[in-house]
Short mmCIF file of C-alpha atoms in Angstrom, two decimals:
data_model
loop_
_atom_site.label_atom_id
_atom_site.label_comp_id
_atom_site.label_asym_id
_atom_site.label_seq_id
_atom_site.Cartn_x
_atom_site.Cartn_y
_atom_site.Cartn_z
CA MET A 1 -0.68 -92.65 138.23
CA GLU A 2 2.28 -94.12 140.06
CA ASN A 3 1.89 -95.74 143.44
CA GLN A 4 3.64 -93.99 146.27
CA PRO A 5 5.90 -96.31 148.32
CA GLN A 6 3.69 -96.04 151.40
CA GLN A 7 0.59 -97.03 149.47
CA THR A 8 2.39 -99.93 147.84
CA ILE A 9 3.42 -101.26 151.25
CA VAL A 10 -0.12 -100.90 152.61
CA LEU A 11 -1.53 -102.63 149.53
CA MET A 12 0.90 -105.53 149.86
CA ILE A 13 0.04 -105.93 153.55
CA PHE A 14 -3.68 -105.88 152.71
CA ILE A 15 -3.29 -108.46 149.93
CA THR A 16 -1.18 -110.68 152.19
CA LEU A 17 -3.72 -110.64 155.02
CA VAL A 18 -6.67 -111.21 152.70
CA SER A 19 -4.83 -114.03 150.93
CA ILE A 20 -4.06 -115.79 154.22
CA VAL A 21 -7.78 -115.83 155.04
CA TYR A 22 -8.51 -116.99 151.49
CA PHE A 23 -6.02 -119.88 151.69
CA LEU A 24 -7.20 -120.96 155.14
CA GLY A 25 -10.67 -121.39 153.67
CA LEU A 26 -9.57 -123.81 150.94
CA PRO A 27 -10.53 -126.99 152.87
CA THR A 28 -14.01 -125.61 153.67
CA VAL A 29 -15.15 -125.30 150.04
CA PRO A 30 -17.64 -128.04 149.11
CA PHE A 31 -16.23 -130.63 146.71
CA HIS A 32 -17.17 -130.45 143.02
CA PRO A 33 -16.82 -133.69 141.00
CA ASP A 34 -15.03 -131.83 138.21
CA GLU A 35 -12.16 -131.32 140.65
CA GLN A 36 -11.50 -135.05 140.42
CA THR A 37 -11.42 -134.75 136.63
CA TYR A 38 -8.81 -131.98 136.78
CA LEU A 39 -6.72 -134.01 139.23
CA PHE A 40 -7.13 -137.06 137.01
CA MET A 41 -6.01 -135.13 133.92
CA SER A 42 -3.12 -133.48 135.75
CA GLY A 43 -1.36 -136.81 135.28
CA ASP A 44 -0.47 -135.48 131.83
CA VAL A 45 2.52 -133.81 133.50
CA GLU A 46 4.06 -137.20 134.28
CA ARG A 47 3.03 -138.62 130.91
CA PHE A 48 4.60 -135.68 129.08
CA PHE A 49 7.99 -136.09 130.74
CA ALA A 50 7.90 -139.87 130.36
CA LYS A 51 6.80 -139.94 126.71
CA PRO A 52 5.36 -136.76 125.12
CA SER A 53 3.80 -138.69 122.23
CA GLN A 54 1.30 -140.19 124.68
CA LEU A 55 -0.44 -136.81 124.65
CA PHE A 56 -0.60 -136.44 120.85
CA TRP A 57 -3.95 -136.63 119.08
CA ASN A 58 -4.59 -140.03 117.55
CA PRO A 59 -7.75 -140.56 115.46
CA VAL A 60 -7.67 -144.26 116.30
CA GLN A 61 -8.13 -143.36 119.99
CA SER A 62 -11.23 -141.20 119.49
CA HIS A 63 -12.99 -142.92 122.39
CA ASP A 64 -10.07 -142.54 124.81
CA LEU A 65 -11.32 -140.52 127.80
CA ARG A 66 -8.07 -138.63 128.37
CA GLN A 67 -7.85 -137.63 124.71
CA LYS A 68 -11.43 -136.35 124.85
CA TYR A 69 -10.55 -134.14 127.82
CA ARG A 70 -7.43 -132.83 126.07
CA LEU A 71 -9.54 -131.83 123.09
CA ARG A 72 -12.43 -130.39 125.11
CA ASP A 73 -10.86 -128.49 127.94
CA ALA A 74 -8.43 -125.60 128.15
CA PRO A 75 -5.11 -126.94 129.49
CA LEU A 76 -3.68 -124.26 131.79
CA SER A 77 -5.16 -125.44 135.10
CA ARG A 78 -4.33 -129.04 134.26
CA TRP A 79 -0.63 -128.12 134.05
CA LEU A 80 -0.73 -125.97 137.20
CA ILE A 81 -2.33 -128.76 139.23
CA GLY A 82 0.11 -131.31 137.85
CA ILE A 83 3.08 -129.13 138.79
CA GLY A 84 1.60 -128.61 142.25
CA ARG A 85 1.29 -132.36 142.72
CA GLN A 86 4.88 -132.85 141.60
CA ILE A 87 6.08 -130.36 144.21
CA ALA A 88 3.99 -132.11 146.89
CA ARG A 89 5.06 -135.53 145.54
CA LEU A 90 1.51 -136.81 145.27
CA PRO A 91 0.44 -139.10 142.41
CA ALA A 92 -2.45 -138.30 140.11
CA PRO A 93 -5.62 -140.36 140.60
CA GLN A 94 -6.15 -143.08 138.02
CA VAL A 95 -9.95 -142.94 138.16
CA ASP A 96 -12.18 -140.16 136.84
CA TRP A 97 -15.52 -139.19 138.36
CA ASP A 98 -18.46 -140.97 136.70
CA TRP A 99 -21.51 -138.68 136.54
CA SER A 100 -23.77 -141.61 135.67
CA LYS A 101 -23.09 -143.23 139.05
CA ASP A 102 -24.06 -142.13 142.55
CA TRP A 103 -21.75 -140.62 145.17
CA GLN A 104 -21.23 -143.88 147.08
CA THR A 105 -20.28 -145.80 143.95
CA ASN A 106 -17.78 -143.15 142.90
CA ARG A 107 -16.30 -143.18 146.40
CA ALA A 108 -16.00 -146.98 146.30
CA ASN A 109 -14.30 -146.76 142.90
CA GLY A 110 -11.67 -144.36 144.25
CA ALA A 111 -13.03 -141.29 142.45
CA LEU A 112 -13.28 -139.18 145.61
CA PRO A 113 -9.83 -137.58 146.13
CA ALA A 114 -8.00 -137.83 149.44
CA PRO A 115 -8.11 -134.59 151.47
CA ASP A 116 -4.38 -133.90 151.05
CA LEU A 117 -4.50 -134.40 147.27
CA LEU A 118 -7.59 -132.19 146.96
CA LEU A 119 -5.96 -129.47 149.05
CA VAL A 120 -2.78 -129.54 146.95
CA GLY A 121 -4.85 -129.36 143.77
CA ARG A 122 -6.76 -126.36 145.07
CA LEU A 123 -3.65 -124.60 146.32
CA SER A 124 -1.94 -125.11 142.94
CA VAL A 125 -4.45 -122.77 141.27
CA ALA A 126 -5.49 -120.65 144.26
CA VAL A 127 -1.91 -119.38 144.55
CA LEU A 128 -2.80 -116.94 141.75
CA PHE A 129 -5.34 -115.11 143.94
CA PRO A 130 -2.99 -112.48 145.47
CA PHE A 131 -1.63 -111.66 142.01
CA SER A 132 -5.20 -111.24 140.77
CA LEU A 133 -5.84 -108.71 143.53
CA TRP A 134 -2.69 -106.78 142.63
CA LEU A 135 -3.69 -106.65 138.97
CA MET A 136 -7.22 -105.55 139.86
CA PHE A 137 -5.80 -102.60 141.80
CA GLN A 138 -3.50 -101.59 138.95
CA ILE A 139 -6.27 -101.76 136.33
CA ALA A 140 -8.82 -99.79 138.35
CA GLN A 141 -6.27 -97.19 139.44
CA SER A 142 -5.13 -96.69 135.84
CA ILE A 143 -8.56 -95.49 134.71
CA GLY A 144 -9.56 -93.74 137.93
CA GLY A 145 -7.42 -93.18 140.93
CA ASN A 146 -6.53 -94.62 144.29
CA LEU A 147 -10.15 -94.76 145.42
CA SER A 148 -11.13 -96.81 142.37
CA GLY A 149 -8.11 -99.07 142.84
CA TRP A 150 -8.82 -99.81 146.48
CA THR A 151 -12.56 -100.23 145.96
CA ALA A 152 -12.17 -102.65 143.05
CA THR A 153 -9.61 -104.70 144.98
CA ILE A 154 -11.82 -104.95 148.05
CA LEU A 155 -14.84 -105.87 145.92
CA LEU A 156 -12.89 -108.63 144.15
CA ALA A 157 -11.38 -109.94 147.40
CA SER A 158 -14.81 -110.23 149.04
CA HIS A 159 -16.77 -111.36 145.98
CA ALA A 160 -18.76 -114.44 146.97
CA LEU A 161 -18.44 -116.08 143.54
CA VAL A 162 -14.68 -115.57 143.53
CA LEU A 163 -14.34 -117.03 147.03
CA LEU A 164 -16.18 -120.17 145.95
CA HIS A 165 -15.23 -120.88 142.36
CA THR A 166 -11.54 -119.90 142.44
CA ARG A 167 -10.82 -122.02 145.52
CA ARG A 168 -11.52 -125.26 143.69
CA ALA A 169 -9.08 -127.38 141.71
CA MET A 170 -10.67 -126.28 138.45
CA ALA A 171 -10.21 -123.63 135.74
CA GLU A 172 -11.67 -120.55 137.42
CA SER A 173 -8.67 -119.26 139.40
CA GLY A 174 -6.39 -119.40 136.36
CA LEU A 175 -9.14 -117.83 134.27
CA LEU A 176 -9.61 -114.89 136.64
CA PHE A 177 -5.88 -114.23 136.83
CA CYS A 178 -5.36 -114.43 133.06
CA VAL A 179 -8.31 -112.15 132.28
CA LEU A 180 -6.91 -109.57 134.70
CA LEU A 181 -3.41 -109.99 133.27
CA THR A 182 -4.79 -109.41 129.77
CA LEU A 183 -6.69 -106.28 130.85
CA TRP A 184 -3.58 -104.97 132.61
CA ALA A 185 -1.47 -105.56 129.48
CA LEU A 186 -4.18 -103.98 127.32
CA ASN A 187 -3.73 -100.78 129.31
CA ARG A 188 0.01 -100.64 128.76
CA ASP A 189 1.47 -98.40 126.06
CA THR A 190 4.32 -100.19 124.34
CA GLU A 191 6.32 -100.00 121.12
CA ARG A 192 5.72 -103.75 120.62
CA PRO A 193 1.97 -104.21 121.14
CA TYR A 194 2.00 -107.69 119.64
CA TRP A 195 3.35 -109.01 122.96
CA LEU A 196 -0.25 -108.63 124.14
CA ALA A 197 -0.69 -112.03 122.49
CA LEU A 198 1.02 -113.72 125.46
CA PRO A 199 -1.56 -112.88 128.17
CA ALA A 200 -4.38 -113.19 125.62
CA ALA A 201 -3.23 -116.71 124.72
CA LEU A 202 -2.88 -117.65 128.39
CA ALA A 203 -6.43 -116.44 129.02
CA PHE A 204 -7.75 -118.45 126.06
CA ASN A 205 -5.91 -121.54 127.32
CA ALA A 206 -7.40 -121.01 130.77
CA LYS A 207 -10.93 -121.08 129.32
CA GLN A 208 -12.01 -120.87 125.69
CA SER A 209 -14.96 -118.64 126.61
CA VAL A 210 -12.62 -115.61 126.66
CA ALA A 211 -12.00 -115.90 122.92
CA PRO A 212 -13.89 -112.59 122.39
CA LEU A 213 -11.41 -110.79 124.65
CA ALA A 214 -8.49 -112.34 122.75
CA MET A 215 -10.01 -111.18 119.45
CA LEU A 216 -10.35 -107.66 120.83
CA CYS A 217 -6.66 -107.72 121.75
CA TRP A 218 -5.76 -108.63 118.18
CA ALA A 219 -7.95 -105.79 116.86
CA VAL A 220 -6.31 -103.30 119.24
CA VAL A 221 -2.85 -104.40 118.11
CA CYS A 222 -3.77 -103.90 114.45
CA PHE A 223 -5.80 -100.72 114.95
CA PRO A 224 -4.52 -99.03 118.13
CA PRO A 225 -6.84 -96.32 119.53
CA SER A 226 -4.05 -93.79 119.98
CA GLU A 227 -2.57 -90.69 118.44
CA LYS A 228 0.03 -92.83 116.70
CA GLN A 229 -0.84 -93.68 113.09
CA LEU A 230 0.34 -97.02 111.74
CA SER A 231 1.00 -97.73 108.10
CA PRO A 232 -0.76 -100.72 106.50
CA LYS A 233 2.58 -102.56 106.55
CA GLN A 234 2.96 -101.96 110.31
CA ARG A 235 -0.61 -103.11 110.97
CA LEU A 236 -0.01 -106.27 108.98
CA ARG A 237 3.27 -106.92 110.79
CA HIS A 238 1.78 -106.38 114.26
CA GLY A 239 -1.25 -108.53 113.47
CA PHE A 240 0.93 -111.31 112.06
CA LEU A 241 3.29 -111.31 115.06
CA PHE A 242 0.33 -111.31 117.45
CA GLY A 243 -1.14 -114.33 115.68
CA LEU A 244 2.23 -116.08 115.61
CA LEU A 245 2.78 -115.61 119.35
CA PHE A 246 -0.80 -116.61 120.16
CA ILE A 247 -0.51 -119.83 118.15
CA PHE A 248 2.93 -120.57 119.64
CA VAL A 249 1.66 -120.33 123.25
CA THR A 250 -1.44 -122.37 122.41
CA LEU A 251 0.66 -125.09 120.79
CA MET A 252 3.11 -125.20 123.69
CA LEU A 253 0.28 -125.73 126.18
CA ASN A 254 -1.52 -128.31 124.02
CA PRO A 255 0.70 -131.26 123.06
CA VAL A 256 -2.47 -132.91 121.77
CA LEU A 257 -2.06 -130.64 118.71
CA TRP A 258 1.57 -131.46 117.97
CA SER A 259 1.21 -134.51 115.72
CA ASN A 260 -1.33 -132.97 113.35
CA PRO A 261 -2.27 -129.42 114.38
CA TRP A 262 -5.00 -128.79 111.82
CA GLN A 263 -6.82 -132.11 112.16
CA ALA A 264 -6.45 -132.08 115.95
CA ALA A 265 -7.85 -128.53 116.11
CA LEU A 266 -10.87 -129.63 114.04
CA ALA A 267 -11.33 -132.62 116.33
CA ALA A 268 -11.15 -130.29 119.35
CA TRP A 269 -13.84 -128.03 117.87
CA GLN A 270 -16.09 -131.02 117.16
CA GLU A 271 -15.50 -132.51 120.60
CA ARG A 272 -16.25 -129.21 122.35
CA THR A 273 -19.40 -128.66 120.28
CA ALA A 274 -20.57 -132.21 120.97
CA LEU A 275 -19.99 -131.72 124.70
CA VAL A 276 -22.12 -128.56 124.81
CA ASP A 277 -24.87 -130.29 122.83
CA GLN A 278 -24.80 -133.27 125.21
CA GLN A 279 -24.98 -130.99 128.25
CA VAL A 280 -27.89 -129.01 126.81
CA THR A 281 -29.75 -132.22 125.90
CA ALA A 282 -29.17 -133.71 129.36
CA ILE A 283 -30.35 -130.57 131.18
CA ARG A 284 -33.33 -130.12 128.85
CA SER A 285 -34.48 -133.70 129.50
CA VAL A 286 -34.59 -133.12 133.26
CA SER A 287 -35.24 -129.39 133.70
CA PRO A 288 -36.02 -127.76 130.32
CA GLU A 289 -36.72 -124.43 132.00
CA LEU A 290 -33.04 -124.17 132.97
CA VAL A 291 -31.72 -124.13 129.39
CA TRP A 292 -31.21 -120.65 127.97
CA GLU A 293 -32.90 -121.14 124.59
CA SER A 294 -32.90 -117.50 123.42
CA TYR A 295 -30.43 -114.63 123.59
CA PRO A 296 -32.66 -112.59 125.96
CA GLN A 297 -32.83 -115.61 128.29
CA ARG A 298 -29.05 -115.91 128.22
CA MET A 299 -28.61 -112.20 128.92
CA PHE A 300 -30.98 -112.22 131.89
CA GLY A 301 -29.53 -115.52 133.12
CA ILE A 302 -25.99 -114.14 133.04
CA LEU A 303 -27.12 -110.97 134.85
CA ALA A 304 -28.89 -113.06 137.49
CA HIS A 305 -25.77 -115.16 138.14
CA LEU A 306 -23.50 -112.13 138.13
CA PHE A 307 -25.53 -110.03 140.56
CA PHE A 308 -28.19 -112.00 142.43
CA THR A 309 -27.99 -115.78 142.72
CA GLN A 310 -26.46 -117.53 145.71
CA PRO A 311 -23.00 -119.04 145.08
CA ALA A 312 -23.70 -122.35 143.35
CA THR A 313 -21.80 -125.19 144.99
CA ALA A 314 -23.18 -127.55 142.33
CA ASP A 315 -23.95 -127.13 138.63
CA LEU A 316 -26.50 -129.94 138.61
CA MET A 317 -28.64 -131.53 141.30
CA ASN A 318 -27.08 -135.03 141.11
CA TYR A 319 -25.20 -134.88 144.41
CA VAL A 320 -26.86 -132.06 146.36
CA ALA A 321 -27.87 -134.39 149.19
CA ASP A 322 -24.31 -135.69 149.47
CA THR A 323 -22.77 -132.21 149.82
CA GLN A 324 -25.53 -130.72 151.98
CA ALA A 325 -23.53 -130.80 155.22
CA ALA A 326 -20.48 -129.22 153.56
CA ASP A 327 -22.71 -126.57 151.99
CA ARG A 328 -24.24 -125.63 155.34
CA ALA A 329 -20.83 -125.37 156.98
CA TYR A 330 -19.50 -123.24 154.12
CA PHE A 331 -22.38 -120.76 154.13
CA ALA A 332 -22.26 -120.44 157.91
CA GLN A 333 -19.50 -117.93 157.13
CA PRO A 334 -21.44 -114.72 156.20
CA LEU A 335 -18.72 -113.51 153.82
CA HIS A 336 -19.37 -116.51 151.57
CA SER A 337 -22.78 -115.14 150.57
CA LEU A 338 -22.11 -111.41 151.01
CA PHE A 339 -24.51 -109.25 148.93
CA ARG A 340 -25.94 -112.33 147.19
CA ASN A 341 -29.58 -111.33 147.61
CA LEU A 342 -32.12 -109.00 146.01
CA TRP A 343 -30.97 -105.78 147.67
CA GLY A 344 -27.30 -106.63 147.36
CA GLY A 345 -27.79 -107.34 143.67
CA ILE A 346 -29.64 -104.06 143.16
CA VAL A 347 -26.75 -102.16 144.78
CA TRP A 348 -24.24 -104.04 142.61
CA ILE A 349 -26.17 -103.31 139.41
CA PHE A 350 -26.65 -99.65 140.26
CA LEU A 351 -22.97 -99.09 141.04
CA SER A 352 -21.79 -101.06 137.99
CA LEU A 353 -24.12 -99.31 135.54
CA PHE A 354 -23.43 -95.92 137.08
CA GLY A 355 -19.68 -96.45 136.81
CA PHE A 356 -19.94 -97.90 133.29
CA ILE A 357 -21.88 -94.83 132.10
CA LEU A 358 -19.97 -92.25 134.13
CA ALA A 359 -16.46 -93.32 133.09
CA PRO A 360 -16.86 -92.61 129.32
CA VAL A 361 -18.69 -89.35 130.04
CA ARG A 362 -15.82 -88.13 132.19
CA ALA A 363 -13.20 -89.54 129.82
CA ARG A 364 -13.49 -86.45 127.62
CA ARG A 365 -11.71 -84.43 130.30
CA LEU A 366 -8.91 -86.93 130.84
CA ALA A 367 -5.42 -87.04 129.36
CA PRO A 368 -5.23 -89.00 126.06
CA MET A 369 -3.60 -92.07 127.62
CA GLN A 370 -6.15 -92.34 130.43
CA ARG A 371 -9.02 -91.71 128.00
CA ARG A 372 -7.70 -94.53 125.82
CA ARG A 373 -7.65 -96.87 128.82
CA VAL A 374 -11.25 -96.07 129.74
CA TRP A 375 -12.50 -96.78 126.23
CA LEU A 376 -10.49 -100.00 126.01
CA MET A 377 -12.12 -101.24 129.21
CA VAL A 378 -15.55 -100.26 127.90
CA ALA A 379 -14.87 -102.15 124.66
CA ALA A 380 -13.53 -105.19 126.54
CA THR A 381 -16.61 -105.28 128.77
CA PHE A 382 -18.97 -105.08 125.80
CA VAL A 383 -17.13 -107.64 123.66
CA GLN A 384 -16.77 -110.23 126.44
CA ALA A 385 -20.38 -109.82 127.62
CA VAL A 386 -21.79 -110.13 124.10
CA GLY A 387 -19.51 -113.11 123.48
CA LEU A 388 -20.81 -114.96 126.53
CA VAL A 389 -24.42 -114.26 125.55
CA GLY A 390 -23.67 -115.66 122.11
CA MET A 391 -21.76 -118.74 123.28
CA ILE A 392 -23.26 -119.92 126.56
CA PRO A 393 -26.61 -121.78 126.51
CA ILE A 394 -25.87 -123.61 129.77
CA PRO A 395 -26.93 -122.06 133.09
CA PHE A 396 -23.74 -122.81 135.05
CA GLN A 397 -22.89 -119.95 137.38
CA ARG A 398 -19.13 -120.32 137.07
CA TYR A 399 -19.34 -119.45 133.37
CA VAL A 400 -19.90 -115.77 134.24
CA LEU A 401 -16.52 -115.51 135.96
CA PRO A 402 -14.83 -113.66 133.04
CA LEU A 403 -17.21 -110.75 133.70
CA ILE A 404 -16.41 -110.36 137.40
CA PRO A 405 -13.30 -108.15 136.87
CA PHE A 406 -15.46 -105.78 134.81
CA GLN A 407 -18.19 -105.87 137.44
CA CYS A 408 -15.71 -104.87 140.16
CA LEU A 409 -14.06 -102.26 137.94
CA TRP A 410 -17.26 -100.42 137.05
CA ALA A 411 -18.75 -100.72 140.53
CA ALA A 412 -15.55 -99.12 141.85
CA LYS A 413 -15.95 -96.31 139.33
CA GLY A 414 -19.54 -95.95 140.52
CA VAL A 415 -18.40 -95.61 144.12
CA GLU A 416 -15.79 -93.06 143.05
CA GLY A 417 -18.48 -91.07 141.25
CA LEU A 418 -20.83 -91.10 144.23
CA VAL A 419 -18.02 -89.83 146.46
CA GLN A 420 -16.83 -87.16 144.04
CA ILE A 421 -20.13 -85.74 142.82
CA PRO A 422 -21.14 -84.17 146.17
CA ILE A 423 -17.63 -82.72 146.50
CA LEU A 424 -17.79 -81.22 143.01
CA LEU A 425 -21.25 -79.77 143.68
CA PHE A 426 -20.03 -78.25 146.94
CA VAL A 427 -16.98 -76.71 145.23
CA SER A 428 -19.18 -75.36 142.44
CA HIS A 429 -21.52 -73.82 145.00
CA LEU A 430 -18.62 -72.12 146.77
CA ARG A 431 -17.33 -70.67 143.50
CA LYS A 432 -20.73 -69.20 142.68
CA ASN A 433 -20.85 -67.51 146.06
#
């Protein structure tokens, strides 16, 4: 369904106003020590232009902190923050945050970023927020209508977890945008479906936890759920080109792979696995009840974070006392904890489940293209949710962020259903009489 010009103007005005409020709130978000790490690693921008080989994987430097981060972490936000600093002409910090030391020691060591540097880092990734809202509207409208589009956009714009986690100089803003961009591209009908690799690769390089969504994109390219039948040769060609583009984007964003791609990729896998094991061991030694040992625990933990828990300003309890004043000031704004309670969570779950069930049921009466879009979104929701349950043993709230677009999408469909069902019943009653 095409937007009418008037609606497009209203939508742009709405997104602009909401984004202004969003940006004004950047300084109020409590500091997370990982923000210092992202600022610290954003210095790779300068190192790349000075001497790219500084970023290449070197087995001799296996204990180098920067190389460990390049192998562990997805690179997209690191580049965005580095570019933002370059525009603002601010240098990268030379000291990383040390989690083994207390707040005062880190401050004394220069690991607490200056307010202007922190703000620039946050703005460098938060700038994607208005584009995320636009994409959310397009996705929801494409499988429903204007009511679904507006509802999903409003839900995303006011989502307490989005307002917290995407306003930090970390990975979450880029992750949210790239997931939405991938879903938007997934809904497009094109003669060259392998170009879907570009947003899928960006999403993967924003956060590796969206690998299930990227794999679904590859499957859709090879086996499109449409009337069009592809020959085995066409499937092979599309799958190959998708893989080629995906690898190309990943290589371009990860100079650490350039010197020896295969060995560096293996080192990255080992480094990432070791990091997760270290985190699980550390959490288990202090609070074993917080580790999600089984798949049912992970499923219920993810549901709790997605629908019920208060926005988590800290992943661990190390520095809660040091950020207490900032936390109180942040949550003094009611919007920052909107619906994050038992009854709010119940409403969210009801709307999301209702929309998730209703959309496929109604899809039978839709045009083929719209029906295809509904089933693609259902498949994407299922694949990404199952992937997170399989991959995430750590109870960090921000790890559920890839599911928030689906949460808003299906809740919007639930609202649409609740509005339309009484109307349909009334019309049916009139026809009988």
